[in-house]
């Protein structure tokens, strides 16, 4: 039994139930509560709502509140590394969450949504929200090409250059020229063209 005479707190080490318990009393030893338990080989037990703190200013805490598990970072970024010096997940306070592959950033959240760095492959449907909520598939640095459905019709819109629909690489099928002709091709050779 150890007494903390400055705070009327008493500590004791007790064994029972297959664990070695560090217990705490705040009423001068009248009753004790389990603080840390050690049992089995390398098992440490922390009661609900008790935190494990890291850093001189409790910069990182881990706690289970009886319902949820929480990892709370108070200084700098929170990094989860796949191995030494290889970032897997970076959580930036009041900012982005970043996902990495082999230390290269591949995904990042933003105030307006999220951004993918590299290719995105969907193994199921790729759904764009309804048009009334701004749901468009936008392609190009300046969103020069868009596809959307307004709950009645489907629209394919091009704002820069010509719109080409090709049956295979480099073979024209349909060519739409803004403020100009629509051209139809057969095997890459133009066969029809609209005029004014």
PDB file of N, CA, C and O in Angstrom, residues 64-94:
ATOM      1  N   UNK A  64     -11.454   4.074 -23.967  1.00  0.00           N
ATOM      2  CA  UNK A  64     -12.736   3.481 -24.335  1.00  0.00           C
ATOM      3  C   UNK A  64     -13.749   3.954 -23.311  1.00  0.00           C
ATOM      4  O   UNK A  64     -13.561   3.770 -22.106  1.00  0.00           O
ATOM      5  N   UNK A  65     -14.818   4.618 -23.780  1.00  0.00           N
ATOM      6  CA  UNK A  65     -15.771   5.240 -22.859  1.00  0.00           C
ATOM      7  C   UNK A  65     -16.954   4.343 -22.511  1.00  0.00           C
ATOM      8  O   UNK A  65     -17.955   4.810 -21.971  1.00  0.00           O
ATOM      9  N   UNK A  66     -16.844   3.058 -22.807  1.00  0.00           N
ATOM     10  CA  UNK A  66     -17.947   2.139 -22.546  1.00  0.00           C
ATOM     11  C   UNK A  66     -18.785   1.895 -23.779  1.00  0.00           C
ATOM     12  O   UNK A  66     -19.522   0.917 -23.854  1.00  0.00           O
ATOM     13  N   UNK A  67     -18.683   2.820 -24.761  1.00  0.00           N
ATOM     14  CA  UNK A  67     -19.428   2.684 -26.017  1.00  0.00           C
ATOM     15  C   UNK A  67     -18.501   2.738 -27.217  1.00  0.00           C
ATOM     16  O   UNK A  67     -18.560   1.889 -28.097  1.00  0.00           O
ATOM     17  N   UNK A  68     -17.616   3.742 -27.237  1.00  0.00           N
ATOM     18  CA  UNK A  68     -16.723   3.973 -28.370  1.00  0.00           C
ATOM     19  C   UNK A  68     -15.270   3.959 -27.931  1.00  0.00           C
ATOM     20  O   UNK A  68     -14.949   4.256 -26.772  1.00  0.00           O
ATOM     21  N   UNK A  69     -14.390   3.648 -28.880  1.00  0.00           N
ATOM     22  CA  UNK A  69     -12.949   3.746 -28.661  1.00  0.00           C
ATOM     23  C   UNK A  69     -12.445   5.010 -29.336  1.00  0.00           C
ATOM     24  O   UNK A  69     -12.825   5.304 -30.468  1.00  0.00           O
ATOM     25  N   UNK A  70     -11.578   5.766 -28.646  1.00  0.00           N
ATOM     26  CA  UNK A  70     -11.130   7.057 -29.155  1.00  0.00           C
ATOM     27  C   UNK A  70      -9.615   7.184 -29.052  1.00  0.00           C
ATOM     28  O   UNK A  70      -9.024   6.862 -28.016  1.00  0.00           O
ATOM     29  N   UNK A  71      -9.021   7.657 -30.142  1.00  0.00           N
ATOM     30  CA  UNK A  71      -7.619   8.043 -30.159  1.00  0.00           C
ATOM     31  C   UNK A  71      -7.618   9.547 -30.387  1.00  0.00           C
ATOM     32  O   UNK A  71      -8.101  10.019 -31.414  1.00  0.00           O
ATOM     33  N   UNK A  72      -7.108  10.313 -29.436  1.00  0.00           N
ATOM     34  CA  UNK A  72      -7.161  11.774 -29.514  1.00  0.00           C
ATOM     35  C   UNK A  72      -5.758  12.340 -29.540  1.00  0.00           C
ATOM     36  O   UNK A  72      -4.940  12.060 -28.651  1.00  0.00           O
ATOM     37  N   UNK A  73      -5.476  13.136 -30.563  1.00  0.00           N
ATOM     38  CA  UNK A  73      -4.181  13.780 -30.735  1.00  0.00           C
ATOM     39  C   UNK A  73      -4.327  15.264 -30.426  1.00  0.00           C
ATOM     40  O   UNK A  73      -5.266  15.913 -30.874  1.00  0.00           O
ATOM     41  N   UNK A  74      -3.399  15.831 -29.672  1.00  0.00           N
ATOM     42  CA  UNK A  74      -3.498  17.238 -29.275  1.00  0.00           C
ATOM     43  C   UNK A  74      -2.354  18.090 -29.796  1.00  0.00           C
ATOM     44  O   UNK A  74      -2.390  19.310 -29.661  1.00  0.00           O
ATOM     45  N   UNK A  75      -1.339  17.469 -30.383  1.00  0.00           N
ATOM     46  CA  UNK A  75      -0.178  18.216 -30.869  1.00  0.00           C
ATOM     47  C   UNK A  75       0.232  17.691 -32.241  1.00  0.00           C
ATOM     48  O   UNK A  75       0.390  16.491 -32.426  1.00  0.00           O
ATOM     49  N   UNK A  76       0.411  18.599 -33.204  1.00  0.00           N
ATOM     50  CA  UNK A  76       0.849  18.182 -34.537  1.00  0.00           C
ATOM     51  C   UNK A  76      -0.194  17.335 -35.241  1.00  0.00           C
ATOM     52  O   UNK A  76      -1.386  17.402 -34.945  1.00  0.00           O
ATOM     53  N   UNK A  77       0.229  16.516 -36.193  1.00  0.00           N
ATOM     54  CA  UNK A  77      -0.642  15.629 -36.939  1.00  0.00           C
ATOM     55  C   UNK A  77      -0.674  14.254 -36.296  1.00  0.00           C
ATOM     56  O   UNK A  77       0.255  13.862 -35.587  1.00  0.00           O
ATOM     57  N   UNK A  78      -1.737  13.509 -36.563  1.00  0.00           N
ATOM     58  CA  UNK A  78      -1.822  12.112 -36.134  1.00  0.00           C
ATOM     59  C   UNK A  78      -1.429  11.236 -37.308  1.00  0.00           C
ATOM     60  O   UNK A  78      -2.076  11.263 -38.349  1.00  0.00           O
ATOM     61  N   UNK A  79      -0.352  10.480 -37.160  1.00  0.00           N
ATOM     62  CA  UNK A  79       0.155   9.616 -38.219  1.00  0.00           C
ATOM     63  C   UNK A  79       0.016   8.155 -37.808  1.00  0.00           C
ATOM     64  O   UNK A  79       0.365   7.785 -36.690  1.00  0.00           O
ATOM     65  N   UNK A  80      -0.489   7.355 -38.725  1.00  0.00           N
ATOM     66  CA  UNK A  80      -0.481   5.900 -38.556  1.00  0.00           C
ATOM     67  C   UNK A  80       0.441   5.359 -39.630  1.00  0.00           C
ATOM     68  O   UNK A  80       0.200   5.549 -40.821  1.00  0.00           O
ATOM     69  N   UNK A  81       1.528   4.724 -39.205  1.00  0.00           N
ATOM     70  CA  UNK A  81       2.563   4.284 -40.131  1.00  0.00           C
ATOM     71  C   UNK A  81       2.483   2.783 -40.364  1.00  0.00           C
ATOM     72  O   UNK A  81       2.297   1.997 -39.427  1.00  0.00           O
ATOM     73  N   UNK A  82       2.608   2.380 -41.642  1.00  0.00           N
ATOM     74  CA  UNK A  82       2.616   0.965 -41.999  1.00  0.00           C
ATOM     75  C   UNK A  82       3.911   0.299 -41.532  1.00  0.00           C
ATOM     76  O   UNK A  82       3.930  -0.889 -41.210  1.00  0.00           O
ATOM     77  N   UNK A  83       4.978   1.051 -41.554  1.00  0.00           N
ATOM     78  CA  UNK A  83       6.257   0.642 -40.996  1.00  0.00           C
ATOM     79  C   UNK A  83       7.007   1.922 -40.671  1.00  0.00           C
ATOM     80  O   UNK A  83       6.516   3.022 -40.922  1.00  0.00           O
ATOM     81  N   UNK A  84       8.192   1.810 -40.110  1.00  0.00           N
ATOM     82  CA  UNK A  84       8.935   2.995 -39.699  1.00  0.00           C
ATOM     83  C   UNK A  84       9.103   3.976 -40.857  1.00  0.00           C
ATOM     84  O   UNK A  84       9.595   3.620 -41.926  1.00  0.00           O
ATOM     85  N   UNK A  85       8.668   5.217 -40.642  1.00  0.00           N
ATOM     86  CA  UNK A  85       8.810   6.317 -41.600  1.00  0.00           C
ATOM     87  C   UNK A  85       7.988   6.125 -42.875  1.00  0.00           C
ATOM     88  O   UNK A  85       8.256   6.767 -43.877  1.00  0.00           O
ATOM     89  N   UNK A  86       6.992   5.223 -42.873  1.00  0.00           N
ATOM     90  CA  UNK A  86       6.104   5.060 -44.015  1.00  0.00           C
ATOM     91  C   UNK A  86       4.674   5.372 -43.582  1.00  0.00           C
ATOM     92  O   UNK A  86       4.031   4.582 -42.900  1.00  0.00           O
ATOM     93  N   UNK A  87       4.184   6.544 -43.981  1.00  0.00           N
ATOM     94  CA  UNK A  87       2.867   6.991 -43.583  1.00  0.00           C
ATOM     95  C   UNK A  87       1.786   6.162 -44.272  1.00  0.00           C
ATOM     96  O   UNK A  87       1.843   5.930 -45.471  1.00  0.00           O
ATOM     97  N   UNK A  88       0.813   5.718 -43.499  1.00  0.00           N
ATOM     98  CA  UNK A  88      -0.349   5.025 -44.042  1.00  0.00           C
ATOM     99  C   UNK A  88      -1.567   5.935 -44.025  1.00  0.00           C
ATOM    100  O   UNK A  88      -2.271   6.084 -45.005  1.00  0.00           O
ATOM    101  N   UNK A  89      -1.792   6.584 -42.862  1.00  0.00           N
ATOM    102  CA  UNK A  89      -2.893   7.526 -42.691  1.00  0.00           C
ATOM    103  C   UNK A  89      -2.364   8.759 -41.974  1.00  0.00           C
ATOM    104  O   UNK A  89      -1.638   8.648 -40.984  1.00  0.00           O
ATOM    105  N   UNK A  90      -2.715   9.934 -42.480  1.00  0.00           N
ATOM    106  CA  UNK A  90      -2.361  11.185 -41.817  1.00  0.00           C
ATOM    107  C   UNK A  90      -3.649  11.958 -41.544  1.00  0.00           C
ATOM    108  O   UNK A  90      -4.440  12.220 -42.450  1.00  0.00           O
ATOM    109  N   UNK A  91      -3.860  12.315 -40.267  1.00  0.00           N
ATOM    110  CA  UNK A  91      -5.019  13.107 -39.868  1.00  0.00           C
ATOM    111  C   UNK A  91      -4.504  14.471 -39.434  1.00  0.00           C
ATOM    112  O   UNK A  91      -3.733  14.579 -38.481  1.00  0.00           O
ATOM    113  N   UNK A  92      -4.924  15.520 -40.153  1.00  0.00           N
ATOM    114  CA  UNK A  92      -4.462  16.878 -39.895  1.00  0.00           C
ATOM    115  C   UNK A  92      -5.573  17.620 -39.163  1.00  0.00           C
ATOM    116  O   UNK A  92      -6.690  17.726 -39.681  1.00  0.00           O
ATOM    117  N   UNK A  93      -5.305  18.156 -37.964  1.00  0.00           N
ATOM    118  CA  UNK A  93      -6.366  18.835 -37.199  1.00  0.00           C
ATOM    119  C   UNK A  93      -7.006  19.968 -37.991  1.00  0.00           C
ATOM    120  O   UNK A  93      -6.321  20.754 -38.645  1.00  0.00           O
ATOM    121  N   UNK A  94      -8.335  20.022 -37.942  1.00  0.00           N
ATOM    122  CA  UNK A  94      -9.115  21.064 -38.632  1.00  0.00           C
ATOM    123  C   UNK A  94      -8.833  21.084 -40.130  1.00  0.00           C
ATOM    124  O   UNK A  94      -8.960  22.135 -40.775  1.00  0.00           O
TER     125      UNK A  94
END
